[in-house]
Amino acid sequence: MRSMRRYIALLLGVAMAVACSEQTPAPKRVALETTEGRIVVELSDKTPLHRDNFVQLAEEGYFDSLLFHRVIENFMIQGGDPRTRTISGREFNAEGPETGDPRYWEEIDAEILFPTLYHRRGALAAAREGDVVNPQRRSSRTQFYIVWGRTFTDEQLDAQQARISRATQGKVTLPDSIREVYRTIGGTPHLDGQYTVFGHVVEGLEIVDKIQRTATDSLDRPIKDARIIKATVLK
């Protein structure tokens, strides 16, 4: 009788585990096939607006053939501007030409979840207009950046904290656990608490490194184009 009860309990445990696995789908991942190699990003379920928007754009082929049009070494690589679809980085001017794609002008509500999501190396985040014209810190629907950054000493992190405090009216403080990441792995802490981070690189961080090292002009446009060939939502 006791062995039967144990058998039933085991079956119930297996059934519950299966049910839980069916109710908790795997995080969404998107592969960016670029001229420099493959980058795979995992999208956070904690930022559903940004996750679903990024997936929709990828499924529609929106990112296909766009440039990483803004690249700053030891900082980040930025893409998602439809005006770069048919021009090179050297031809691209941030003030024009106008785009016929209405999504370029659209914004989505911020989902800033610091310290859960922050600007460590490999973070995927949404670009946006500055605070003066965008005090709600709403995100661009189409433009995103992937963090590279650098490592920091304690003294440098203190300076970064002062910068963050000024930008957030003292509302954002780097905890010791995140300071340790910035000391050892790297990132861009001065953006924390001000931009929506909605994912991270799970494959191809070396490709991000390669792109962020590329030579650029005075406007941070790569001399050699780094283009997204195709974005694919992984099943």
Tab-separated table of C-alpha atoms in Angstrom:
chain	number	residue	atom	x	y	z
A	1	MET	CA	0.000	0.000	0.000
A	2	ARG	CA	2.816	2.368	0.930
A	3	SER	CA	4.624	1.665	-2.340
A	4	MET	CA	1.380	2.386	-4.220
A	5	ARG	CA	1.049	5.768	-2.478
A	6	ARG	CA	4.645	6.588	-3.373
A	7	TYR	CA	3.981	5.626	-7.000
A	8	ILE	CA	0.889	7.847	-7.136
A	9	ALA	CA	2.789	10.736	-5.531
A	10	LEU	CA	5.560	10.316	-8.107
A	11	LEU	CA	3.050	10.398	-10.957
A	12	LEU	CA	1.442	13.532	-9.523
A	13	GLY	CA	4.861	15.181	-9.243
A	14	VAL	CA	5.680	14.394	-12.856
A	15	ALA	CA	2.282	15.664	-13.991
A	16	MET	CA	2.734	18.925	-12.087
A	17	ALA	CA	6.211	19.414	-13.540
A	18	VAL	CA	4.891	18.866	-17.059
A	19	ALA	CA	2.014	21.270	-16.433
A	20	CYS	CA	4.366	23.949	-15.126
A	21	SER	CA	6.662	23.557	-18.115
A	22	GLU	CA	3.689	23.893	-20.463
A	23	GLN	CA	2.505	27.061	-18.654
A	24	THR	CA	5.933	28.720	-18.702
A	25	PRO	CA	7.089	29.139	-22.307
A	26	ALA	CA	10.760	29.636	-23.057
A	27	PRO	CA	11.913	33.260	-23.401
A	28	LYS	CA	11.718	34.727	-26.895
A	29	ARG	CA	14.970	34.837	-28.830
A	30	VAL	CA	15.783	36.689	-32.039
A	31	ALA	CA	18.770	35.927	-34.260
A	32	LEU	CA	20.362	38.857	-36.081
A	33	GLU	CA	22.339	37.599	-39.053
A	34	THR	CA	24.765	40.430	-39.807
A	35	THR	CA	27.543	41.033	-42.301
A	36	GLU	CA	29.959	40.443	-39.419
A	37	GLY	CA	28.343	37.293	-38.011
A	38	ARG	CA	25.394	36.041	-35.977
A	39	ILE	CA	24.063	37.715	-32.816
A	40	VAL	CA	21.256	36.105	-30.787
A	41	VAL	CA	19.348	38.181	-28.235
A	42	GLU	CA	16.977	36.908	-25.571
A	43	LEU	CA	14.035	39.197	-24.787
A	44	SER	CA	12.893	39.717	-21.204
A	45	ASP	CA	9.354	38.719	-20.252
A	46	LYS	CA	9.517	41.507	-17.650
A	47	THR	CA	9.270	44.076	-20.465
A	48	PRO	CA	6.337	42.740	-22.508
A	49	LEU	CA	5.731	45.915	-24.540
A	50	HIS	CA	9.304	45.971	-25.817
A	51	ARG	CA	9.497	42.187	-26.188
A	52	ASP	CA	6.344	41.951	-28.296
A	53	ASN	CA	7.253	44.996	-30.377
A	54	PHE	CA	10.728	43.646	-31.183
A	55	VAL	CA	9.295	40.239	-32.114
A	56	GLN	CA	6.659	41.839	-34.352
A	57	LEU	CA	9.225	43.969	-36.185
A	58	ALA	CA	11.494	40.949	-36.667
A	59	GLU	CA	8.645	38.796	-37.991
A	60	GLU	CA	7.656	41.532	-40.443
A	61	GLY	CA	11.210	41.728	-41.773
A	62	TYR	CA	11.560	45.317	-40.581
A	63	PHE	CA	15.189	44.944	-39.442
A	64	ASP	CA	16.316	43.151	-42.598
A	65	SER	CA	19.049	45.100	-44.445
A	66	LEU	CA	19.277	47.920	-41.861
A	67	LEU	CA	22.669	49.234	-40.735
A	68	PHE	CA	24.205	49.540	-37.337
A	69	HIS	CA	24.340	53.226	-38.153
A	70	ARG	CA	25.802	54.567	-34.904
A	71	VAL	CA	28.812	52.858	-33.357
A	72	ILE	CA	30.904	54.145	-30.459
A	73	GLU	CA	33.876	52.092	-29.322
A	74	ASN	CA	33.746	50.985	-25.693
A	75	PHE	CA	30.111	52.092	-25.551
A	76	MET	CA	27.493	50.501	-27.841
A	77	ILE	CA	26.241	49.686	-31.349
A	78	GLN	CA	22.890	51.108	-32.505
A	79	GLY	CA	20.524	50.033	-35.291
A	80	GLY	CA	16.891	50.086	-36.355
A	81	ASP	CA	16.679	53.271	-38.443
A	82	PRO	CA	14.713	52.573	-41.669
A	83	ARG	CA	16.515	55.411	-43.448
A	84	THR	CA	19.628	53.214	-43.576
A	85	ARG	CA	17.988	50.464	-45.614
A	86	THR	CA	19.262	51.691	-48.969
A	87	ILE	CA	22.234	53.894	-48.078
A	88	SER	CA	25.674	53.412	-46.587
A	89	GLY	CA	26.713	54.607	-43.161
A	90	ARG	CA	28.811	57.385	-44.683
A	91	GLU	CA	25.804	58.711	-46.609
A	92	PHE	CA	23.464	58.576	-43.625
A	93	ASN	CA	22.592	61.874	-41.944
A	94	ALA	CA	20.698	61.741	-38.661
A	95	GLU	CA	18.619	64.760	-39.713
A	96	GLY	CA	17.311	63.157	-42.930
A	97	PRO	CA	16.184	62.026	-45.355
A	98	GLU	CA	12.580	61.642	-44.252
A	99	THR	CA	11.199	58.116	-44.053
A	100	GLY	CA	7.863	56.915	-45.333
A	101	ASP	CA	7.699	54.213	-42.642
A	102	PRO	CA	5.383	55.575	-39.900
A	103	ARG	CA	6.832	53.199	-37.319
A	104	TYR	CA	10.030	55.251	-37.308
A	105	TRP	CA	8.189	58.087	-35.569
A	106	GLU	CA	6.284	55.918	-33.080
A	107	GLU	CA	7.165	55.481	-29.412
A	108	ILE	CA	6.217	52.973	-26.727
A	109	ASP	CA	5.915	53.458	-22.983
A	110	ALA	CA	9.076	53.060	-20.940
A	111	GLU	CA	9.590	49.810	-19.027
A	112	ILE	CA	12.609	50.819	-16.954
A	113	LEU	CA	13.165	48.065	-14.379
A	114	PHE	CA	16.437	48.949	-12.687
A	115	PRO	CA	18.089	47.188	-10.888
A	116	THR	CA	16.512	44.023	-12.331
A	117	LEU	CA	17.597	45.017	-15.840
A	118	TYR	CA	20.634	47.224	-16.299
A	119	HIS	CA	23.339	48.179	-18.775
A	120	ARG	CA	25.839	45.367	-18.344
A	121	ARG	CA	27.890	44.256	-21.360
A	122	GLY	CA	25.578	42.561	-23.867
A	123	ALA	CA	22.398	44.305	-22.715
A	124	LEU	CA	19.774	45.056	-25.379
A	125	ALA	CA	18.036	48.406	-24.846
A	126	ALA	CA	15.751	50.869	-26.618
A	127	ALA	CA	17.025	54.169	-27.955
A	128	ARG	CA	14.904	57.269	-27.363
A	129	GLU	CA	14.690	61.044	-27.612
A	130	GLY	CA	16.342	63.082	-24.857
A	131	ASP	CA	14.739	64.088	-21.572
A	132	VAL	CA	14.026	67.677	-22.651
A	133	VAL	CA	11.551	66.613	-25.347
A	134	ASN	CA	10.748	63.223	-23.800
A	135	PRO	CA	10.465	63.542	-20.001
A	136	GLN	CA	8.515	60.255	-19.795
A	137	ARG	CA	11.560	58.529	-21.347
A	138	ARG	CA	9.387	56.723	-23.872
A	139	SER	CA	11.289	54.402	-26.197
A	140	SER	CA	11.714	54.534	-29.946
A	141	ARG	CA	9.648	51.734	-31.439
A	142	THR	CA	12.335	50.811	-33.954
A	143	GLN	CA	15.783	51.873	-32.778
A	144	PHE	CA	17.750	49.750	-30.334
A	145	TYR	CA	21.304	49.442	-29.083
A	146	ILE	CA	23.497	46.657	-27.740
A	147	VAL	CA	25.863	47.582	-24.929
A	148	TRP	CA	29.581	46.930	-24.995
A	149	GLY	CA	30.957	49.468	-22.533
A	150	ARG	CA	34.051	48.968	-20.414
A	151	THR	CA	35.102	48.059	-16.885
A	152	PHE	CA	35.354	50.600	-14.065
A	153	THR	CA	37.344	51.109	-10.886
A	154	ASP	CA	35.599	51.969	-7.628
A	155	GLU	CA	36.581	55.619	-8.020
A	156	GLN	CA	35.199	55.681	-11.559
A	157	LEU	CA	31.978	54.055	-10.400
A	158	ASP	CA	31.615	56.745	-7.742
A	159	ALA	CA	31.817	59.327	-10.526
A	160	GLN	CA	29.274	57.347	-12.557
A	161	GLN	CA	26.966	57.242	-9.540
A	162	ALA	CA	27.170	61.026	-9.217
A	163	ARG	CA	26.222	61.329	-12.884
A	164	ILE	CA	23.301	58.927	-12.459
A	165	SER	CA	22.085	60.782	-9.364
A	166	ARG	CA	22.011	64.078	-11.248
A	167	ALA	CA	20.061	62.533	-14.121
A	168	THR	CA	17.521	60.752	-11.875
A	169	GLN	CA	17.208	63.281	-9.034
A	170	GLY	CA	18.884	60.827	-6.700
A	171	LYS	CA	16.355	58.035	-7.318
A	172	VAL	CA	18.781	55.471	-8.771
A	173	THR	CA	21.643	53.957	-6.794
A	174	LEU	CA	24.026	51.250	-7.995
A	175	PRO	CA	23.907	48.318	-5.525
A	176	ASP	CA	27.122	46.506	-4.647
A	177	SER	CA	26.174	43.487	-6.787
A	178	ILE	CA	25.844	45.634	-9.911
A	179	ARG	CA	28.989	47.621	-9.128
A	180	GLU	CA	30.834	44.289	-9.058
A	181	VAL	CA	29.544	43.456	-12.545
A	182	TYR	CA	30.744	46.818	-13.839
A	183	ARG	CA	34.128	46.247	-12.191
A	184	THR	CA	34.641	42.786	-13.674
A	185	ILE	CA	32.488	42.419	-16.818
A	186	GLY	CA	31.772	45.973	-17.895
A	187	GLY	CA	28.937	48.002	-19.325
A	188	THR	CA	27.588	51.549	-19.435
A	189	PRO	CA	26.323	52.411	-15.932
A	190	HIS	CA	25.577	56.079	-16.616
A	191	LEU	CA	22.448	55.029	-18.577
A	192	ASP	CA	20.940	52.990	-15.736
A	193	GLY	CA	17.450	53.945	-14.630
A	194	GLN	CA	16.938	56.152	-17.684
A	195	TYR	CA	16.589	53.818	-20.696
A	196	THR	CA	14.589	50.610	-21.080
A	197	VAL	CA	16.742	47.483	-21.101
A	198	PHE	CA	14.639	44.649	-22.528
A	199	GLY	CA	17.013	41.768	-23.272
A	200	HIS	CA	20.588	40.569	-23.557
A	201	VAL	CA	22.945	38.816	-25.959
A	202	VAL	CA	23.124	35.043	-25.475
A	203	GLU	CA	25.230	34.285	-28.553
A	204	GLY	CA	27.639	36.351	-30.629
A	205	LEU	CA	29.006	38.818	-28.088
A	206	GLU	CA	32.278	38.595	-30.003
A	207	ILE	CA	30.411	39.939	-33.044
A	208	VAL	CA	29.232	42.925	-31.004
A	209	ASP	CA	32.862	43.463	-30.010
A	210	LYS	CA	33.956	43.296	-33.644
A	211	ILE	CA	31.354	45.841	-34.750
A	212	GLN	CA	32.049	48.263	-31.903
A	213	ARG	CA	35.734	48.281	-32.853
A	214	THR	CA	35.084	49.347	-36.444
A	215	ALA	CA	36.460	52.681	-37.666
A	216	THR	CA	33.912	55.522	-37.746
A	217	ASP	CA	33.672	59.090	-38.983
A	218	SER	CA	33.144	62.207	-36.867
A	219	LEU	CA	29.401	61.439	-36.644
A	220	ASP	CA	29.975	57.880	-35.332
A	221	ARG	CA	28.987	56.353	-38.688
A	222	PRO	CA	30.995	53.205	-39.507
A	223	ILE	CA	33.329	53.614	-42.489
A	224	LYS	CA	32.650	49.980	-43.380
A	225	ASP	CA	28.958	49.075	-43.307
A	226	ALA	CA	27.832	46.629	-40.630
A	227	ARG	CA	24.383	45.556	-41.786
A	228	ILE	CA	21.648	43.284	-40.430
A	229	ILE	CA	21.029	40.835	-43.249
A	230	LYS	CA	18.041	39.162	-41.607
A	231	ALA	CA	16.334	39.018	-38.218
A	232	THR	CA	14.609	35.729	-37.310
A	233	VAL	CA	12.466	34.870	-34.302
A	234	LEU	CA	13.751	31.520	-33.061
A	235	LYS	CA	11.215	28.816	-32.266
